[in-house]
N, CA, C and O atoms as a Tinker XYZ file with bonds, in Angstrom:
   288  protein
     1  N      1.223000   -1.053000   -0.025000    73     2
     2  CA    -0.326000    0.222000   -0.050000    64     1     3
     3  C      1.113000    0.911000   -0.490000    63     2     4     5
     4  O      2.247000    0.449000   -0.366000    81     3
     5  N      0.709000    2.088000   -1.008000    73     3     6
     6  CA     1.215000    3.172000   -0.656000    64     5     7
     7  C      0.430000    4.875000   -0.058000    63     6     8     9
     8  O     -0.685000    5.181000    0.364000    81     7
     9  N      1.061000    5.253000   -0.186000    73     7    10
    10  CA     0.048000    6.833000    0.646000    64     9    11
    11  C      1.100000    7.921000    0.207000    63    10    12    13
    12  O      2.231000    7.549000   -0.107000    81    11
    13  N      0.690000    9.527000    0.169000    73    11    14
    14  CA     1.016000   10.640000    0.346000    64    13    15
    15  C      0.719000   11.020000    1.835000    63    14    16    17
    16  O     -0.390000   11.239000    2.321000    81    15
    17  N      2.401000   11.067000    2.703000    73    15    18
    18  CA     2.004000   11.461000    4.050000    64    17    19
    19  C      1.733000   12.590000    4.358000    63    18    20    21
    20  O      1.609000   12.901000    5.542000    81    19
    21  N      1.501000   13.915000    2.845000    73    19    22
    22  CA     0.772000   15.125000    3.253000    64    21    23
    23  C     -0.487000   14.857000    3.651000    63    22    24    25
    24  O     -1.089000   15.338000    4.611000    81    23
    25  N     -1.028000   13.674000    2.477000    73    23    26
    26  CA    -2.166000   13.732000    3.134000    64    25    27
    27  C     -3.100000   13.202000    4.140000    63    26    28    29
    28  O     -4.205000   13.617000    4.488000    81    27
    29  N     -2.284000   12.009000    4.598000    73    27    30
    30  CA    -2.308000   12.390000    6.078000    64    29    31
    31  C     -2.853000   13.542000    7.313000    63    30    32    33
    32  O     -3.725000   13.714000    8.164000    81    31
    33  N     -1.715000   14.121000    6.742000    73    31    34
    34  CA    -1.647000   14.979000    7.672000    64    33    35
    35  C     -2.747000   16.162000    7.688000    63    34    36    37
    36  O     -3.343000   16.495000    8.713000    81    35
    37  N     -2.923000   16.701000    6.537000    73    35    38
    38  CA    -3.994000   17.401000    5.857000    64    37    39
    39  C     -5.225000   17.426000    5.979000    63    38    40    41
    40  O     -6.040000   18.336000    6.134000    81    39
    41  N     -5.350000   15.375000    5.821000    73    39    42
    42  CA    -6.538000   15.372000    6.039000    64    41    43
    43  C     -7.016000   14.996000    7.422000    63    42    44    45
    44  O     -8.174000   14.730000    7.746000    81    43
    45  N     -5.843000   15.019000    8.253000    73    43    46
    46  CA    -5.556000   14.464000    9.610000    64    45    47
    47  C     -6.215000   12.825000    9.514000    63    46    48    49
    48  O     -6.869000   12.429000   10.479000    81    47
    49  N     -6.085000   12.244000    8.753000    73    47    50
    50  CA    -6.500000   11.115000    8.498000    64    49    51
    51  C     -5.523000   10.066000    9.705000    63    50    52    53
    52  O     -4.422000   10.290000   10.207000    81    51
    53  N     -6.502000    8.843000    9.884000    73    51    54
    54  CA    -5.669000    7.668000   11.271000    64    53    55
    55  C     -5.687000    6.708000   10.580000    63    54    56    57
    56  O     -6.568000    6.371000    9.789000    81    55
    57  N     -4.364000    6.009000   10.915000    73    55    58
    58  CA    -4.017000    4.859000   10.455000    64    57    59
    59  C     -3.720000    3.819000   10.625000    63    58    60    61
    60  O     -2.678000    3.509000   10.049000    81    59
    61  N     -4.376000    2.755000   11.429000    73    59    62
    62  CA    -4.608000    1.860000   12.196000    64    61    63
    63  C     -4.335000    0.432000   11.560000    63    62    64    65
    64  O     -4.908000    0.006000   10.557000    81    63
    65  N     -3.015000   -0.493000   12.569000    73    63    66
    66  CA    -2.952000   -1.564000   11.716000    64    65    67
    67  C     -2.790000   -2.576000   12.231000    63    66    68    69
    68  O     -2.436000   -2.491000   13.407000    81    67
    69  N     -2.900000   -3.502000   11.850000    73    67    70
    70  CA    -3.673000   -4.862000   11.663000    64    69    71
    71  C     -2.631000   -6.168000   11.961000    63    70    72    73
    72  O     -2.702000   -6.657000   10.834000    81    71
    73  N     -1.818000   -6.969000   12.611000    73    71    74
    74  CA    -1.172000   -7.767000   12.059000    64    73    75
    75  C     -1.689000   -9.664000   12.335000    63    74    76    77
    76  O     -1.226000  -10.605000   12.979000    81    75
    77  N     -3.005000   -9.417000   11.326000    73    75    78
    78  CA    -3.688000  -11.123000   11.509000    64    77    79
    79  C     -4.376000  -11.362000   12.060000    63    78    80    81
    80  O     -4.809000  -12.513000   12.109000    81    79
    81  N     -5.078000   -9.853000   13.140000    73    79    82
    82  CA    -6.833000   -9.689000   14.001000    64    81    83
    83  C     -7.355000   -9.222000   13.114000    63    82    84    85
    84  O     -6.921000   -8.986000   11.987000    81    83
    85  N     -8.821000   -8.968000   13.772000    73    83    86
    86  CA    -9.126000   -8.609000   13.111000    64    85    87
    87  C     -9.283000   -7.213000   14.313000    63    86    88    89
    88  O     -8.539000   -7.008000   15.272000    81    87
    89  N    -10.764000   -6.201000   13.787000    73    87    90
    90  CA   -10.594000   -5.122000   14.787000    64    89    91
    91  C    -11.556000   -5.302000   15.802000    63    90    92    93
    92  O    -11.582000   -4.533000   16.763000    81    91
    93  N    -12.804000   -6.774000   15.622000    73    91    94
    94  CA   -13.214000   -6.903000   17.092000    64    93    95
    95  C    -12.736000   -8.349000   17.827000    63    94    96    97
    96  O    -13.398000   -9.107000   18.537000    81    95
    97  N    -10.995000   -8.460000   17.275000    73    95    98
    98  CA   -10.461000   -9.499000   18.348000    64    97    99
    99  C     -9.388000   -7.637000   19.041000    63    98   100   101
   100  O     -8.956000   -7.623000   20.193000    81    99
   101  N     -9.269000   -6.901000   18.489000    73    99   102
   102  CA    -8.992000   -5.711000   19.620000    64   101   103
   103  C    -10.105000   -5.742000   20.419000    63   102   104   105
   104  O    -10.187000   -6.418000   21.445000    81   103
   105  N    -11.199000   -4.839000   19.864000    73   103   106
   106  CA   -12.167000   -4.887000   20.817000    64   105   107
   107  C    -12.499000   -6.103000   22.328000    63   106   108   109
   108  O    -12.764000   -5.997000   23.525000    81   107
   109  N    -12.314000   -7.006000   21.497000    73   107   110
   110  CA   -12.919000   -7.654000   23.005000    64   109   111
   111  C    -11.884000   -7.945000   23.401000    63   110   112   113
   112  O    -12.031000   -8.610000   24.426000    81   111
   113  N    -10.182000   -7.725000   22.981000    73   111   114
   114  CA    -8.675000   -7.867000   23.902000    64   113   115
   115  C     -9.195000   -6.254000   25.322000    63   114   116   117
   116  O     -9.247000   -6.257000   26.552000    81   115
   117  N     -9.401000   -5.410000   24.520000    73   115   118
   118  CA    -9.370000   -3.938000   25.518000    64   117   119
   119  C    -10.931000   -4.372000   25.978000    63   118   120   121
   120  O    -11.012000   -3.553000   26.894000    81   119
   121  N    -12.046000   -4.967000   26.004000    73   119   122
   122  CA   -13.243000   -5.273000   27.034000    64   121   123
   123  C    -12.542000   -6.328000   28.319000    63   122   124   125
   124  O    -12.742000   -6.295000   29.533000    81   123
   125  N    -11.570000   -7.334000   27.412000    73   123   126
   126  CA   -11.263000   -8.228000   28.740000    64   125   127
   127  C    -10.315000   -7.920000   29.741000    63   126   128   129
   128  O    -10.108000   -8.408000   30.852000    81   127
   129  N     -9.773000   -6.986000   29.092000    73   127   130
   130  CA    -8.630000   -5.767000   29.516000    64   129   131
   131  C     -9.058000   -5.114000   31.253000    63   130   132   133
   132  O     -8.775000   -5.219000   32.446000    81   131
   133  N    -10.119000   -4.261000   30.059000    73   131   134
   134  CA   -10.413000   -3.410000   31.222000    64   133   135
   135  C    -11.883000   -4.552000   32.652000    63   134   136   137
   136  O    -12.258000   -4.184000   33.765000    81   135
   137  N    -12.110000   -5.331000   32.190000    73   135   138
   138  CA   -12.791000   -6.983000   33.397000    64   137   139
   139  C    -11.917000   -6.738000   34.234000    63   138   140   141
   140  O    -12.250000   -6.164000   35.271000    81   139
   141  N    -10.580000   -7.103000   34.013000    73   139   142
   142  CA    -9.310000   -7.501000   34.499000    64   141   143
   143  C     -9.278000   -9.203000   34.302000    63   142   144   145
   144  O     -8.903000   -9.972000   35.188000    81   143
   145  N     -9.715000   -9.586000   33.055000    73   143   146
   146  CA    -9.973000  -10.876000   33.187000    64   145   147
   147  C     -8.494000  -11.573000   32.475000    63   146   148   149
   148  O     -8.032000  -12.702000   32.637000    81   147
   149  N     -7.896000  -10.247000   31.508000    73   147   150
   150  CA    -6.305000  -10.479000   31.475000    64   149   151
   151  C     -5.491000   -9.349000   31.534000    63   150   152   153
   152  O     -5.798000   -8.176000   31.747000    81   151
   153  N     -3.731000  -10.191000   31.177000    73   151   154
   154  CA    -2.859000   -9.038000   31.903000    64   153   155
   155  C     -2.221000   -9.066000   31.215000    63   154   156   157
   156  O     -1.606000  -10.095000   30.936000    81   155
   157  N     -2.050000   -7.839000   30.557000    73   155   158
   158  CA    -1.007000   -7.442000   29.139000    64   157   159
   159  C     -0.083000   -6.548000   29.598000    63   158   160   161
   160  O      0.468000   -6.068000   28.607000    81   159
   161  N      0.296000   -6.154000   30.448000    73   159   162
   162  CA     1.713000   -5.983000   31.334000    64   161   163
   163  C      2.885000   -6.827000   31.199000    63   162   164   165
   164  O      4.046000   -6.459000   31.018000    81   163
   165  N      2.525000   -7.762000   31.286000    73   163   166
   166  CA     3.849000   -8.946000   30.878000    64   165   167
   167  C      4.601000   -9.229000   29.970000    63   166   168   169
   168  O      5.691000   -9.800000   29.970000    81   167
   169  N      3.525000   -8.493000   28.575000    73   167   170
   170  CA     3.619000   -8.948000   27.368000    64   169   171
   171  C      4.387000   -7.762000   27.239000    63   170   172   173
   172  O      5.370000   -8.080000   26.569000    81   171
   173  N      4.477000   -6.008000   27.669000    73   171   174
   174  CA     4.692000   -5.079000   27.263000    64   173   175
   175  C      6.702000   -4.866000   27.896000    63   174   176   177
   176  O      7.075000   -4.487000   29.006000    81   175
   177  N      7.560000   -5.274000   26.713000    73   175   178
   178  CA     8.928000   -5.217000   26.915000    64   177   179
   179  C      9.616000   -4.245000   26.738000    63   178   180   181
   180  O     10.644000   -4.070000   27.393000    81   179
   181  N      9.306000   -3.624000   26.056000    73   179   182
   182  CA     9.866000   -1.563000   26.052000    64   181   183
   183  C      8.999000   -0.908000   26.449000    63   182   184   185
   184  O      7.985000   -1.563000   26.689000    81   183
   185  N      8.933000    0.094000   26.630000    73   183   186
   186  CA     8.279000    1.450000   26.947000    64   185   187
   187  C      9.237000    2.873000   26.063000    63   186   188   189
   188  O     10.078000    3.510000   26.699000    81   187
   189  N      9.019000    3.107000   24.977000    73   187   190
   190  CA    10.134000    4.135000   24.788000    64   189   191
   191  C      9.443000    5.272000   23.706000    63   190   192   193
   192  O      8.586000    5.177000   22.827000    81   191
   193  N     10.228000    6.335000   24.211000    73   191   194
   194  CA     9.849000    8.001000   23.325000    64   193   195
   195  C      9.673000    7.375000   21.834000    63   194   196   197
   196  O     10.487000    6.732000   21.171000    81   195
   197  N      8.060000    7.857000   21.457000    73   195   198
   198  CA     8.194000    7.825000   19.901000    64   197   199
   199  C      9.301000    8.486000   19.040000    63   198   200   201
   200  O      9.508000    8.129000   17.880000    81   199
   201  N     10.102000    9.602000   19.748000    73   199   202
   202  CA    11.245000    9.797000   18.850000    64   201   203
   203  C     12.316000    8.601000   19.118000    63   202   204   205
   204  O     13.510000    8.883000   19.218000    81   203
   205  N     11.916000    7.427000   19.216000    73   203   206
   206  CA    12.872000    6.459000   19.278000    64   205   207
   207  C     12.569000    5.046000   18.442000    63   206   208   209
   208  O     13.239000    4.018000   18.335000    81   207
   209  N     10.955000    5.530000   17.761000    73   207   210
   210  CA    10.478000    4.722000   16.715000    64   209   211
   211  C     11.434000    4.024000   16.184000    63   210   212   213
   212  O     11.354000    2.974000   16.822000    81   211
   213  N     12.347000    3.892000   15.389000    73   211   214
   214  CA    13.179000    3.691000   14.334000    64   213   215
   215  C     14.445000    2.102000   15.604000    63   214   216   217
   216  O     14.815000    0.959000   15.334000    81   215
   217  N     14.541000    2.576000   16.265000    73   215   218
   218  CA    15.250000    1.631000   17.728000    64   217   219
   219  C     14.001000    0.337000   18.074000    63   218   220   221
   220  O     14.149000   -0.879000   18.193000    81   219
   221  N     12.783000    1.187000   18.164000    73   219   222
   222  CA    11.454000    0.489000   18.727000    64   221   223
   223  C     11.351000   -0.824000   17.145000    63   222   224   225
   224  O     11.104000   -2.029000   17.114000    81   223
   225  N     11.539000   -0.242000   16.518000    73   223   226
   226  CA    11.564000   -1.372000   15.064000    64   225   227
   227  C     12.417000   -2.006000   14.979000    63   226   228   229
   228  O     12.106000   -3.092000   14.490000    81   227
   229  N     13.477000   -1.910000   15.222000    73   227   230
   230  CA    14.527000   -2.655000   14.953000    64   229   231
   231  C     14.306000   -3.910000   16.007000    63   230   232   233
   232  O     14.430000   -5.081000   15.646000    81   231
   233  N     14.000000   -3.561000   17.211000    73   231   234
   234  CA    13.957000   -4.493000   17.663000    64   233   235
   235  C     12.454000   -5.272000   18.011000    63   234   236   237
   236  O     12.165000   -5.777000   19.096000    81   235
   237  N     11.578000   -5.226000   16.779000    73   235   238
   238  CA    10.929000   -5.719000   16.980000    64   237   239
   239  C     10.898000   -6.708000   15.688000    63   238   240   241
   240  O     10.243000   -7.749000   15.644000    81   239
   241  N     11.993000   -6.036000   14.297000    73   239   242
   242  CA    12.357000   -6.411000   13.522000    64   241   243
   243  C     13.801000   -7.575000   14.282000    63   242   244   245
   244  O     13.517000   -8.754000   14.068000    81   243
   245  N     14.382000   -7.504000   14.611000    73   243   246
   246  CA    15.225000   -8.448000   15.369000    64   245   247
   247  C     14.666000   -9.805000   16.011000    63   246   248   249
   248  O     15.286000  -10.867000   16.060000    81   247
   249  N     13.436000   -9.575000   16.470000    73   247   250
   250  CA    12.729000  -10.787000   17.951000    64   249   251
   251  C     13.223000  -10.375000   18.707000    63   250   252   253
   252  O     14.134000  -11.123000   19.062000    81   251
   253  N     13.158000   -9.282000   19.400000    73   251   254
   254  CA    14.272000   -8.838000   20.804000    64   253   255
   255  C     13.150000   -8.201000   22.048000    63   254   256   257
   256  O     13.460000   -7.849000   23.186000    81   255
   257  N     11.710000   -8.189000   21.386000    73   255   258
   258  CA    11.140000   -7.491000   21.621000    64   257   259
   259  C      9.531000   -8.128000   21.507000    63   258   260   261
   260  O      8.917000   -8.236000   20.445000    81   259
   261  N      9.011000   -8.518000   22.858000    73   259   262
   262  CA     7.043000   -8.987000   22.399000    64   261   263
   263  C      6.182000   -7.649000   22.570000    63   262   264   265
   264  O      4.972000   -7.732000   22.362000    81   263
   265  N      6.481000   -6.988000   22.767000    73   263   266
   266  CA     5.431000   -5.917000   22.160000    64   265   267
   267  C      5.943000   -4.687000   22.886000    63   266   268   269
   268  O      5.920000   -4.682000   24.117000    81   267
   269  N      6.596000   -3.210000   21.926000    73   267   270
   270  CA     7.171000   -2.051000   22.333000    64   269   271
   271  C      5.960000   -1.160000   22.081000    63   270   272   273
   272  O      5.239000   -1.097000   21.085000    81   271
   273  N      5.910000   -0.434000   23.323000    73   271   274
   274  CA     4.886000    0.443000   23.521000    64   273   275
   275  C      5.656000    1.933000   23.151000    63   274   276   277
   276  O      6.775000    2.155000   23.612000    81   275
   277  N      5.074000    2.767000   22.423000    73   275   278
   278  CA     5.899000    4.118000   21.754000    64   277   279
   279  C      4.982000    5.125000   23.119000    63   278   280   281
   280  O      4.126000    4.548000   23.789000    81   279
   281  N      5.239000    6.304000   23.318000    73   279   282
   282  CA     4.810000    7.827000   24.134000    64   281   283
   283  C      5.166000    8.403000   23.347000    63   282   284   285
   284  O      6.168000    8.240000   22.651000    81   283
   285  N      4.182000    9.394000   23.322000    73   283   286
   286  CA     4.438000   10.961000   22.617000    64   285   287
   287  C      5.215000   11.583000   23.579000    63   286   288
   288  O      5.596000   12.741000   23.411000    81   287
């Protein structure tokens, strides 16, 4: 898929990515998390600033992370 980045900014588009799951799967997961039925913190291996997005991608690509959370 290709797109023009400026159009994303100008039109205030939101880009969402999913990897092998449906949006309904994500909504179910959020619901289960809110109800305390699943714990996600053990899956988060790295919390990084948005400025370190390239480093975060490399960790994921090299399979050195389970889940990386990026904070603004």
